[in-house]
XYZ file of C-alpha atoms in Angstrom:
663
model
C -70.506 64.936 -26.821
C -70.088 63.789 -30.427
C -68.441 65.828 -33.197
C -70.380 67.210 -36.197
C -69.110 64.554 -38.669
C -70.507 61.831 -36.402
C -73.907 63.555 -36.274
C -74.067 63.798 -40.041
C -73.207 60.120 -40.359
C -75.955 59.081 -37.996
C -78.492 61.230 -39.895
C -77.576 59.586 -43.165
C -77.979 56.114 -41.687
C -81.324 57.146 -40.274
C -82.637 58.410 -43.595
C -81.501 55.300 -45.430
C -83.244 53.024 -43.047
C -86.586 54.762 -42.586
C -86.847 56.812 -45.742
C -88.094 60.447 -46.059
C -91.213 61.887 -47.791
C -90.479 64.338 -50.528
C -93.452 66.607 -49.917
C -93.714 67.181 -46.260
C -90.321 65.825 -45.232
C -91.810 63.275 -42.922
C -90.039 60.015 -42.489
C -91.768 56.963 -43.973
C -90.810 53.379 -44.488
C -91.826 49.813 -44.163
C -91.618 50.064 -40.397
C -94.371 52.654 -40.031
C -96.724 50.240 -38.496
C -94.031 49.000 -36.142
C -93.223 52.561 -35.006
C -96.785 53.608 -34.315
C -97.187 54.768 -30.726
C -93.472 55.102 -30.186
C -91.158 58.080 -29.997
C -88.676 58.365 -32.782
C -85.016 59.069 -32.092
C -84.075 62.533 -33.118
C -80.771 63.656 -34.476
C -78.250 64.881 -31.934
C -78.299 68.486 -33.142
C -82.097 68.538 -32.634
C -81.928 67.236 -29.054
C -82.229 69.672 -26.221
C -79.143 68.672 -24.232
C -77.456 70.730 -21.588
C -73.753 71.381 -21.586
C -73.251 69.140 -18.516
C -75.003 66.274 -20.211
C -72.834 66.681 -23.266
C -69.661 66.613 -21.175
C -70.705 63.497 -19.215
C -68.287 60.596 -19.804
C -69.424 56.973 -20.083
C -66.855 54.347 -18.975
C -66.569 51.005 -20.739
C -64.328 48.306 -19.103
C -62.907 45.422 -21.131
C -62.271 42.171 -19.194
C -60.901 38.770 -20.086
C -64.013 37.036 -18.811
C -66.066 35.163 -21.344
C -69.701 36.329 -20.896
C -70.906 33.123 -22.509
C -68.985 30.841 -20.164
C -71.293 28.889 -17.847
C -70.985 29.735 -14.178
C -72.987 26.876 -12.651
C -71.095 23.711 -13.743
C -71.197 20.921 -11.178
C -69.309 17.616 -11.194
C -69.575 14.497 -9.093
C -66.917 14.152 -6.362
C -66.115 10.511 -5.625
C -64.294 11.503 -2.475
C -67.260 13.286 -0.867
C -69.881 11.320 -2.890
C -71.826 14.355 -3.921
C -71.991 16.899 -6.718
C -69.744 19.888 -6.175
C -69.711 23.159 -8.139
C -66.570 23.998 -10.070
C -65.141 27.377 -9.023
C -62.732 27.809 -11.940
C -64.293 28.228 -15.422
C -62.325 28.161 -18.596
C -62.546 31.669 -20.156
C -60.761 30.724 -23.372
C -62.801 30.894 -26.557
C -61.198 29.190 -29.571
C -62.356 30.563 -32.945
C -60.192 28.670 -35.401
C -57.561 25.859 -35.200
C -55.682 24.362 -38.123
C -52.800 21.945 -37.799
C -50.764 20.929 -40.819
C -47.574 21.233 -42.766
C -48.346 22.430 -46.243
C -45.988 24.194 -48.619
C -46.969 26.152 -51.721
C -45.669 24.344 -54.775
C -44.270 27.523 -56.315
C -42.337 28.518 -53.183
C -38.556 28.200 -52.927
C -38.718 25.689 -50.069
C -41.124 23.409 -51.992
C -38.912 23.653 -55.101
C -35.773 22.720 -53.069
C -37.578 19.777 -51.483
C -38.744 18.404 -54.851
C -35.227 18.679 -56.291
C -33.771 16.901 -53.254
C -36.231 14.028 -53.654
C -35.481 13.726 -57.367
C -31.740 13.627 -56.637
C -32.230 10.856 -54.096
C -34.218 8.881 -56.681
C -31.406 9.303 -59.245
C -28.814 7.808 -56.831
C -27.922 10.595 -54.410
C -24.547 11.365 -56.020
C -25.057 15.080 -56.549
C -27.799 15.661 -54.017
C -25.881 18.423 -52.258
C -25.116 20.299 -55.459
C -28.673 20.063 -56.685
C -29.941 21.330 -53.374
C -27.630 24.327 -53.392
C -28.387 25.236 -56.976
C -32.055 24.459 -56.870
C -33.083 27.856 -55.690
C -31.475 29.486 -58.751
C -32.944 27.297 -61.573
C -35.921 28.476 -63.604
C -39.447 27.394 -62.877
C -39.721 25.564 -66.222
C -36.956 23.123 -65.083
C -39.594 21.224 -63.123
C -41.577 20.700 -66.316
C -38.456 19.384 -68.101
C -38.085 16.625 -65.470
C -41.768 15.839 -65.236
C -41.317 12.894 -67.548
C -39.339 11.018 -64.833
C -41.141 8.956 -62.236
C -41.495 10.984 -59.077
C -40.901 9.385 -55.686
C -43.779 9.459 -53.363
C -43.391 12.215 -50.746
C -43.435 10.955 -47.163
C -46.345 11.746 -44.977
C -45.586 15.042 -43.188
C -48.174 14.583 -40.456
C -47.516 11.335 -38.614
C -44.508 9.867 -40.433
C -41.793 8.178 -38.304
C -38.507 6.580 -39.348
C -38.170 2.852 -38.876
C -34.865 3.349 -37.065
C -36.547 5.373 -34.359
C -39.059 2.659 -33.550
C -37.834 0.642 -30.561
C -38.625 -3.034 -30.071
C -40.511 -3.692 -26.881
C -39.681 -6.975 -25.224
C -42.618 -9.196 -24.511
C -43.790 -9.189 -20.911
C -42.835 -12.229 -18.871
C -43.987 -13.387 -15.515
C -41.933 -15.379 -13.027
C -43.248 -16.818 -9.855
C -42.207 -19.275 -7.194
C -44.079 -21.222 -4.612
C -42.951 -21.764 -1.054
C -44.337 -23.708 1.766
C -46.322 -21.518 4.109
C -44.611 -20.854 7.465
C -45.901 -22.830 10.413
C -48.582 -21.099 12.356
C -49.935 -21.540 15.806
C -52.816 -19.901 17.560
C -52.186 -18.427 20.971
C -54.799 -16.937 23.209
C -54.651 -15.716 26.782
C -56.485 -13.455 29.087
C -54.832 -10.498 30.864
C -56.297 -9.542 34.164
C -55.091 -7.851 37.294
C -53.949 -10.925 39.256
C -52.004 -12.442 36.362
C -50.045 -9.174 35.889
C -49.388 -9.170 39.643
C -48.023 -12.725 39.511
C -45.585 -11.797 36.690
C -44.273 -8.837 38.691
C -43.734 -11.109 41.698
C -41.674 -13.539 39.618
C -39.417 -10.686 38.359
C -38.919 -9.410 41.931
C -38.008 -12.913 43.157
C -35.387 -13.283 40.406
C -33.831 -9.913 41.348
C -33.642 -10.980 45.007
C -31.953 -14.251 44.073
C -29.406 -12.370 42.005
C -28.658 -10.065 44.915
C -28.132 -13.006 47.228
C -25.728 -14.605 44.747
C -23.777 -11.344 44.500
C -23.455 -11.129 48.278
C -22.233 -14.708 48.448
C -19.228 -13.909 46.181
C -15.872 -13.810 48.105
C -14.349 -10.435 49.028
C -11.681 -10.647 46.323
C -14.396 -10.473 43.688
C -16.344 -7.629 45.288
C -15.762 -5.407 42.294
C -16.891 -8.100 39.890
C -20.000 -8.725 41.915
C -20.872 -5.014 41.997
C -20.357 -4.811 38.291
C -22.654 -7.851 37.686
C -25.306 -6.359 39.974
C -25.169 -3.059 38.059
C -25.511 -4.989 34.788
C -28.551 -6.908 36.150
C -30.210 -3.752 37.329
C -29.505 -1.759 34.143
C -30.023 -4.602 31.708
C -32.977 -2.856 30.082
C -31.021 0.251 29.022
C -27.504 -1.272 28.712
C -25.523 0.384 25.910
C -22.513 -1.930 26.146
C -24.214 -4.189 23.570
C -23.386 -1.712 20.854
C -20.008 -0.584 22.257
C -17.996 -2.698 19.834
C -19.987 -1.611 16.828
C -19.811 2.037 17.908
C -16.016 1.755 18.253
C -15.717 0.368 14.709
C -17.910 3.149 13.323
C -15.866 5.744 15.228
C -12.619 4.364 13.703
C -14.169 4.459 10.203
C -15.250 8.078 10.671
C -11.797 9.087 11.971
C -10.010 7.306 9.157
C -12.161 9.178 6.649
C -11.599 12.477 8.481
C -7.808 12.006 8.657
C -7.491 10.156 5.391
C -4.578 12.363 4.228
C -2.545 11.457 7.343
C -3.309 7.750 6.865
C -2.142 7.989 3.226
C 1.094 9.717 4.360
C 1.651 7.048 7.022
C 1.299 4.279 4.469
C 2.781 5.627 1.270
C 4.517 9.015 1.625
C 8.289 9.084 1.206
C 10.141 12.420 1.270
C 11.478 12.872 -2.259
C 13.785 15.651 -1.141
C 15.989 13.071 0.592
C 17.431 12.178 -2.833
C 19.015 15.622 -3.008
C 20.397 15.474 0.538
C 23.329 13.225 1.065
C 22.933 12.543 4.758
C 20.250 14.645 6.363
C 16.700 13.427 6.864
C 13.377 14.792 8.081
C 10.492 13.850 10.368
C 6.914 14.029 8.969
C 4.265 14.850 11.633
C 1.334 12.420 11.551
C -1.348 12.060 14.230
C -1.469 14.001 17.476
C -2.998 12.247 20.470
C -4.605 14.134 23.316
C -7.228 13.601 26.010
C -9.085 16.611 27.348
C -9.020 15.428 30.943
C -5.219 14.973 30.865
C -4.216 18.402 29.554
C -2.529 19.553 32.770
C -0.558 16.319 33.171
C 2.832 15.504 31.687
C 3.671 12.436 29.610
C 5.888 10.455 32.002
C 6.048 7.095 30.201
C 5.537 5.602 26.747
C 5.440 1.927 25.673
C 4.391 0.149 22.469
C 2.432 -3.087 22.577
C 4.520 -5.918 21.065
C 1.455 -7.947 19.916
C -0.739 -5.117 18.605
C 1.628 -2.891 16.686
C -0.806 0.084 16.490
C -1.475 0.194 20.244
C 0.649 2.051 22.774
C 0.329 3.034 26.432
C 0.843 6.500 27.877
C 1.563 7.215 31.516
C 0.512 10.658 32.766
C 1.746 12.363 35.926
C 3.895 15.318 36.881
C 7.624 15.944 37.161
C 6.973 19.053 39.311
C 7.232 17.488 42.741
C 5.726 20.492 44.473
C 2.482 19.990 42.533
C 1.740 16.312 42.799
C -1.777 14.961 42.403
C -3.726 12.547 40.276
C -2.454 10.541 37.362
C -3.811 8.591 34.450
C -3.037 5.484 32.365
C -4.406 5.684 28.795
C -4.041 3.535 25.687
C -4.158 4.988 22.194
C -4.430 3.300 18.815
C -3.193 4.608 15.481
C -6.655 3.749 14.112
C -8.302 6.366 16.335
C -6.368 9.466 17.389
C -9.253 11.432 18.835
C -10.041 9.317 21.903
C -8.187 6.685 23.997
C -9.028 2.985 23.735
C -8.661 2.486 27.542
C -8.605 5.009 30.396
C -7.569 4.200 33.949
C -7.561 7.165 36.363
C -5.167 6.893 39.358
C -4.949 8.697 42.667
C -1.155 9.210 42.340
C 0.886 10.307 39.380
C 2.364 7.625 37.121
C 6.120 7.788 36.434
C 6.752 4.534 34.494
C 5.038 1.578 32.872
C 5.816 -1.577 30.871
C 3.623 -3.940 28.786
C 4.281 -7.696 28.984
C 5.727 -8.981 25.706
C 3.816 -12.289 25.634
C 0.724 -11.234 27.622
C -0.225 -7.892 26.038
C -3.129 -7.368 28.447
C -0.819 -7.137 31.519
C 0.640 -3.704 32.283
C 3.002 -2.945 35.171
C 2.909 0.615 36.500
C 5.065 2.583 38.946
C 3.653 5.547 40.898
C 5.053 8.667 42.508
C 3.938 7.465 45.989
C 6.219 4.379 45.750
C 3.517 1.866 44.855
C 3.680 -0.570 41.921
C 0.564 -2.028 40.344
C -0.521 -4.432 37.602
C -3.501 -3.696 35.393
C -5.373 -6.313 33.356
C -7.026 -4.932 30.266
C -9.380 -7.880 30.081
C -10.969 -6.966 33.392
C -13.873 -4.520 33.364
C -12.862 -2.863 36.616
C -10.812 0.321 36.626
C -8.732 -0.772 39.610
C -5.448 -2.763 39.291
C -5.589 -6.481 39.949
C -2.350 -6.256 41.964
C -1.004 -3.327 43.945
C 1.800 -3.081 46.509
C 1.125 -1.694 49.972
C 3.193 -0.734 52.965
C 2.760 -4.278 54.313
C 3.920 -5.880 51.078
C 7.193 -3.871 50.918
C 6.316 -0.956 48.669
C 8.939 1.671 47.918
C 9.221 4.744 50.131
C 10.129 7.049 47.222
C 8.940 7.500 43.619
C 9.301 4.478 41.352
C 11.234 5.543 38.256
C 11.147 2.405 36.102
C 9.527 -1.011 35.901
C 10.459 -3.933 33.591
C 8.811 -7.314 32.997
C 11.139 -10.346 33.200
C 10.824 -13.968 32.292
C 8.614 -16.181 34.491
C 10.297 -17.809 37.467
C 10.750 -21.527 38.137
C 7.097 -21.870 39.220
C 5.869 -20.098 36.053
C 4.824 -17.029 38.058
C 4.942 -13.689 36.291
C 7.419 -11.205 37.753
C 8.774 -7.711 37.074
C 11.462 -5.465 38.562
C 11.323 -1.873 39.769
C 13.841 0.807 40.776
C 13.172 3.731 43.062
C 14.768 6.738 44.657
C 14.930 4.828 47.942
C 17.912 2.913 46.476
C 16.185 -0.484 46.193
C 15.901 -2.666 43.072
C 12.966 -4.979 43.824
C 11.580 -8.076 42.145
C 7.799 -8.428 42.278
C 6.186 -11.837 41.746
C 2.499 -12.321 41.014
C 1.421 -15.122 43.339
C -2.310 -15.843 43.428
C -3.895 -12.626 44.710
C -0.900 -10.751 46.009
C 2.467 -9.268 45.074
C 5.489 -10.895 46.698
C 8.566 -8.725 46.779
C 12.270 -9.605 46.923
C 15.070 -7.043 47.214
C 17.642 -7.735 44.524
C 20.172 -5.058 45.394
C 20.427 -1.892 47.451
C 22.272 0.983 45.855
C 24.799 2.652 48.141
C 27.254 5.465 47.721
C 30.869 4.202 47.846
C 32.529 5.362 51.057
C 29.634 7.444 52.251
C 28.237 6.550 55.639
C 25.901 8.140 58.160
C 25.797 7.742 61.897
C 22.836 5.718 63.112
C 21.571 5.057 66.626
C 24.188 3.975 69.236
C 26.981 5.118 66.955
C 26.303 2.641 64.160
C 27.565 3.632 60.755
C 24.958 3.130 58.005
C 25.774 3.420 54.316
C 24.054 6.240 52.461
C 21.663 4.933 49.825
C 21.990 6.080 46.222
C 18.856 7.120 44.339
C 18.101 4.877 41.374
C 16.550 6.645 38.402
C 16.613 4.089 35.560
C 17.660 0.551 34.699
C 17.621 -1.976 31.879
C 18.227 -5.707 31.595
C 20.562 -7.351 29.113
C 18.908 -8.749 25.976
C 20.652 -12.103 26.170
C 22.235 -12.461 29.626
C 19.280 -12.714 31.990
C 21.115 -11.910 35.270
C 22.961 -8.811 33.982
C 21.425 -5.366 34.276
C 22.416 -1.717 34.455
C 21.204 0.874 36.984
C 21.484 4.641 36.557
C 21.536 6.864 39.638
C 20.684 10.398 40.578
C 24.404 11.039 41.258
C 25.253 10.452 37.546
C 26.791 7.012 37.971
C 25.829 3.808 36.183
C 26.212 0.465 38.034
C 26.478 -2.898 36.251
C 24.783 -5.382 38.544
C 23.896 -9.029 38.693
C 20.848 -10.715 40.158
C 23.117 -13.174 41.942
C 25.020 -10.490 43.896
C 22.976 -8.282 46.173
C 25.833 -6.591 48.058
C 28.237 -5.351 45.402
C 28.396 -4.012 41.851
C 30.134 -5.713 38.966
C 31.256 -2.355 37.582
C 30.650 1.336 38.131
C 30.858 3.956 35.395
C 31.274 7.670 36.182
C 28.875 8.517 33.396
C 27.313 11.976 33.918
C 27.457 15.069 36.097
C 23.721 14.998 36.784
C 20.990 12.371 37.134
C 20.936 9.578 34.567
C 17.504 9.857 32.904
C 17.718 6.706 30.801
C 20.042 3.770 30.162
C 19.313 1.170 27.517
C 21.119 -1.832 25.972
C 21.506 -2.024 22.201
C 18.999 -4.348 20.460
C 21.714 -6.046 18.416
C 25.185 -5.659 19.901
C 25.488 -7.333 23.276
C 28.279 -5.076 24.604
C 26.874 -1.671 23.760
C 24.509 0.522 25.812
C 23.468 4.168 25.721
C 22.739 6.690 28.445
C 21.424 10.241 28.632
C 21.300 12.863 31.335
C 20.135 16.321 32.286
C 23.773 17.489 31.784
C 22.947 17.866 28.030
C 24.887 14.753 26.963
C 24.173 11.397 25.345
C 26.886 8.747 25.690
C 27.430 5.365 24.088
C 29.383 2.766 26.098
C 31.031 -0.627 25.746
C 30.344 -2.297 29.081
C 33.836 -3.834 29.019
C 35.403 -0.317 28.964
C 34.907 2.315 31.668
C 35.112 5.307 29.320
C 32.413 6.191 26.814
C 32.930 5.339 23.158
C 30.866 8.310 21.874
C 29.717 11.531 23.571
C 27.209 13.953 22.054
C 26.350 17.372 23.474
C 22.749 18.398 22.506
C 22.813 21.890 24.085
C 19.738 21.163 26.221
C 18.680 18.808 28.966
C 18.038 15.353 27.491
C 14.736 13.780 28.615
C 14.960 10.344 26.955
C 16.878 8.275 24.403
C 15.927 5.184 22.419
C 17.626 2.713 20.065
C 15.952 1.957 16.742
C 14.657 -1.613 16.309
C 15.856 -1.860 12.698
C 19.492 -0.652 12.890
C 22.216 -1.042 15.506
C 23.646 2.408 14.752
C 20.494 4.521 14.782
C 19.123 6.162 17.905
C 17.022 9.232 18.767
C 16.835 11.571 21.770
C 14.475 14.342 22.903
C 15.450 17.523 24.686
C 13.644 20.063 26.784
C 13.863 22.691 24.014
C 11.273 20.711 22.011
C 13.637 19.083 19.508
C 14.077 15.498 18.309
C 17.726 14.516 17.508
C 18.205 11.496 15.259
C 21.687 9.941 14.867
C 23.088 7.244 12.538
C 26.644 6.454 13.582
C 27.293 4.570 10.308
C 26.679 7.811 8.367
C 27.911 10.500 10.736
C 29.767 9.870 13.979
C 29.906 13.503 15.070
C 26.452 15.101 14.800
C 22.786 14.284 14.240
C 21.502 13.664 10.724
C 18.157 15.150 11.758
C 17.525 17.832 14.329
C 13.942 19.008 14.163
C 11.579 20.869 16.556
C 8.217 19.102 16.807
C 6.239 21.246 19.297
C 4.105 24.253 18.518
C 4.930 26.265 21.609
C 8.514 27.186 22.522
C 8.120 26.525 26.230
C 6.901 22.984 25.677
C 9.376 20.343 26.863
C 9.718 16.892 25.336
C 9.895 14.127 27.947
C 9.930 10.698 26.234
C 10.466 8.975 22.916
C 9.789 5.462 21.575
C 10.321 3.696 18.232
C 7.533 1.554 16.796
C 8.727 -2.094 16.619
C 7.528 -2.531 12.984
C 6.526 0.724 11.301
C 9.050 3.556 10.550
C 7.478 5.962 13.016
C 8.313 7.341 16.469
C 6.109 8.829 19.210
C 7.204 11.636 21.484
C 5.470 12.942 24.592
C 5.668 16.401 26.142
C 4.904 18.050 29.446
C 1.425 19.240 28.302
C -0.029 15.715 27.919
C 0.283 15.523 24.113
C 1.727 12.604 22.175
C 2.890 13.285 18.579
C 3.649 10.617 16.015
C 6.343 11.243 13.391
C 7.416 9.296 10.314
C 11.116 8.874 9.569
C 12.230 9.886 6.088
C 14.180 7.391 3.913
C 17.580 8.893 4.864
C 16.875 8.149 8.581
C 16.383 4.438 7.879
C 18.781 4.083 4.999
C 19.950 0.611 4.014
C 22.915 -0.164 1.715
C 21.956 -0.338 -1.957
C 22.020 -3.710 -3.650
C 24.209 -4.029 -6.724
C 23.008 -5.907 -9.784
C 23.505 -9.626 -9.387
C 24.626 -9.224 -5.757
C 22.481 -9.898 -2.728
C 23.498 -8.120 0.439
C 23.397 -10.143 3.640
C 20.555 -9.291 6.007
C 19.792 -10.081 9.598
C 21.124 -9.262 13.040
C 24.604 -10.450 12.138
C 24.913 -7.563 9.659
C 23.902 -5.016 12.287
C 26.318 -6.507 14.807
C 29.154 -6.254 12.281
C 28.224 -2.667 11.496
C 28.460 -1.631 15.117
C 31.583 -3.716 15.716
C 33.294 -1.923 12.828
C 32.722 1.422 14.554
C 33.919 0.163 17.896
C 37.077 -1.356 16.383
C 38.102 2.078 15.103
C 38.005 3.372 18.640
C 39.638 0.360 20.248
C 42.674 0.302 17.957
C 44.674 3.045 19.757
C 44.194 1.339 23.099
C 45.198 -2.042 21.738
C 48.308 -0.601 20.113
C 49.364 1.073 23.347
C 48.852 -2.139 25.228
């Protein structure tokens, strides 16, 4: 329905186009002939329209589709080699496009540009001033400068500065000729009988290998089994990459624990400068093996040839709960997993690594056996082991020590046990040959044997150590608290007996430098330092807890460390403080954890301690714990073992003077 104004407009357009006769009001025009026989359109007000028709709405929808765009475009597809219709049609209709950069000459921007170009032509001295003031000058100022020669304006469409044009290097070709590799033609036929013949050859080789393995003597049964297993599993053997995998594992661990490795190599506790005497222990790596969590660390020993490798003996000190044991080797290069693992049927109580043959390890067990492991062998069993026939101990073996080779160049080691025997074991061919060196007996104590015979009661040996310079001299600690000085040449008597402790002697060790000094510790809470020429101790230290182990430092004659069952490490330096420890530090996370053993590294300033939960912790000594005298300008201090001997001798002379004066 259209409004009245719209109807009037349509009527005026109609009259202008067709015309109207003045007399009868009929419409005439040039199109009369064209309109003959057709119905003329009447004005809206003359049409007979109903109200519903007037109110009807007509909807017009505007879309973005181009009605003139073709819908049936096809193109040739090289992939399918046929013409394919294009589904997407461009609906964009471009009416006008003009690209350019034109400025009106009377505009401010054009005026500033012309002034700037004129200033550049004049020398560029006041170009900035001209540009700033150009917008304010009159229009006739351009006409005043028209007499000057204008510089040609650069092309605004495709102009490029010479400095932005890069020089492309000319293309070069390089080639080389090589002799073609030798070739050979090979041809064969594969049929059923040829494949059968090849299988027969493989089976015959396997049978020959089995016959060779059976022909090996009994002593090499384990080796033969190992070789048979390797022959049978040669196709999927992973030992070929074992060495590479170990190197990769060490690299990953060193990256993971890089901060600990940096501390081990470079960190020095700066706070020691503000402490006169006291020092600290910096925790480094912690070594553990999941299958040994319920076992206690019963022995520790560094390898003299490989300074980063140490052995750990695992067993139990709870004699009501004895079971399996384990011998593991750790390296400082990999703290997450042992380098070697040897499971044992009985708990290990002691071990020692040969100084010159680092692959030989002597081990003492709770069941009284001693054994020798060879790390070069692939078998997990020891190459030597004592039996009841070969004179094994009847009680637990508490310590083993390698000694120099005998006259026939046979390797030998010593052991001490609770059965009171100190035994020498010699490795002869394929067996261990034993020799009783001395039998420990209690002085004046006898027991009645059969037919009224009086038998001496045997003392229980718990630890021993051999002199560093005098081969035949050694010390033996007993369960009764006494220390016996013995000789290999006398098997029936002691050279000296010291009433050392009130409880069992857990460790006794000679000093690395001074030939007369040794140290002992016991479960009676004390650590004592002795001169073997004097029956009374030179120093006595009460640590307020049962002492598990003690060790001399390899770099100083006056430094030693001890571990106690309350989880503390006590470090002493007699040249600094003769009365108390210069470092007393707990190193375990749990209060109930007991420390059992301690060892100094022979080269690096670190110690390792073991506990009764199977963990081994490495600790770095701070500078105050390994302090050396400062060198004055122009003065070189003497170095070497003589200096360490003199340092210890000076301490001993202070204690000997009263006795000498009384004498």
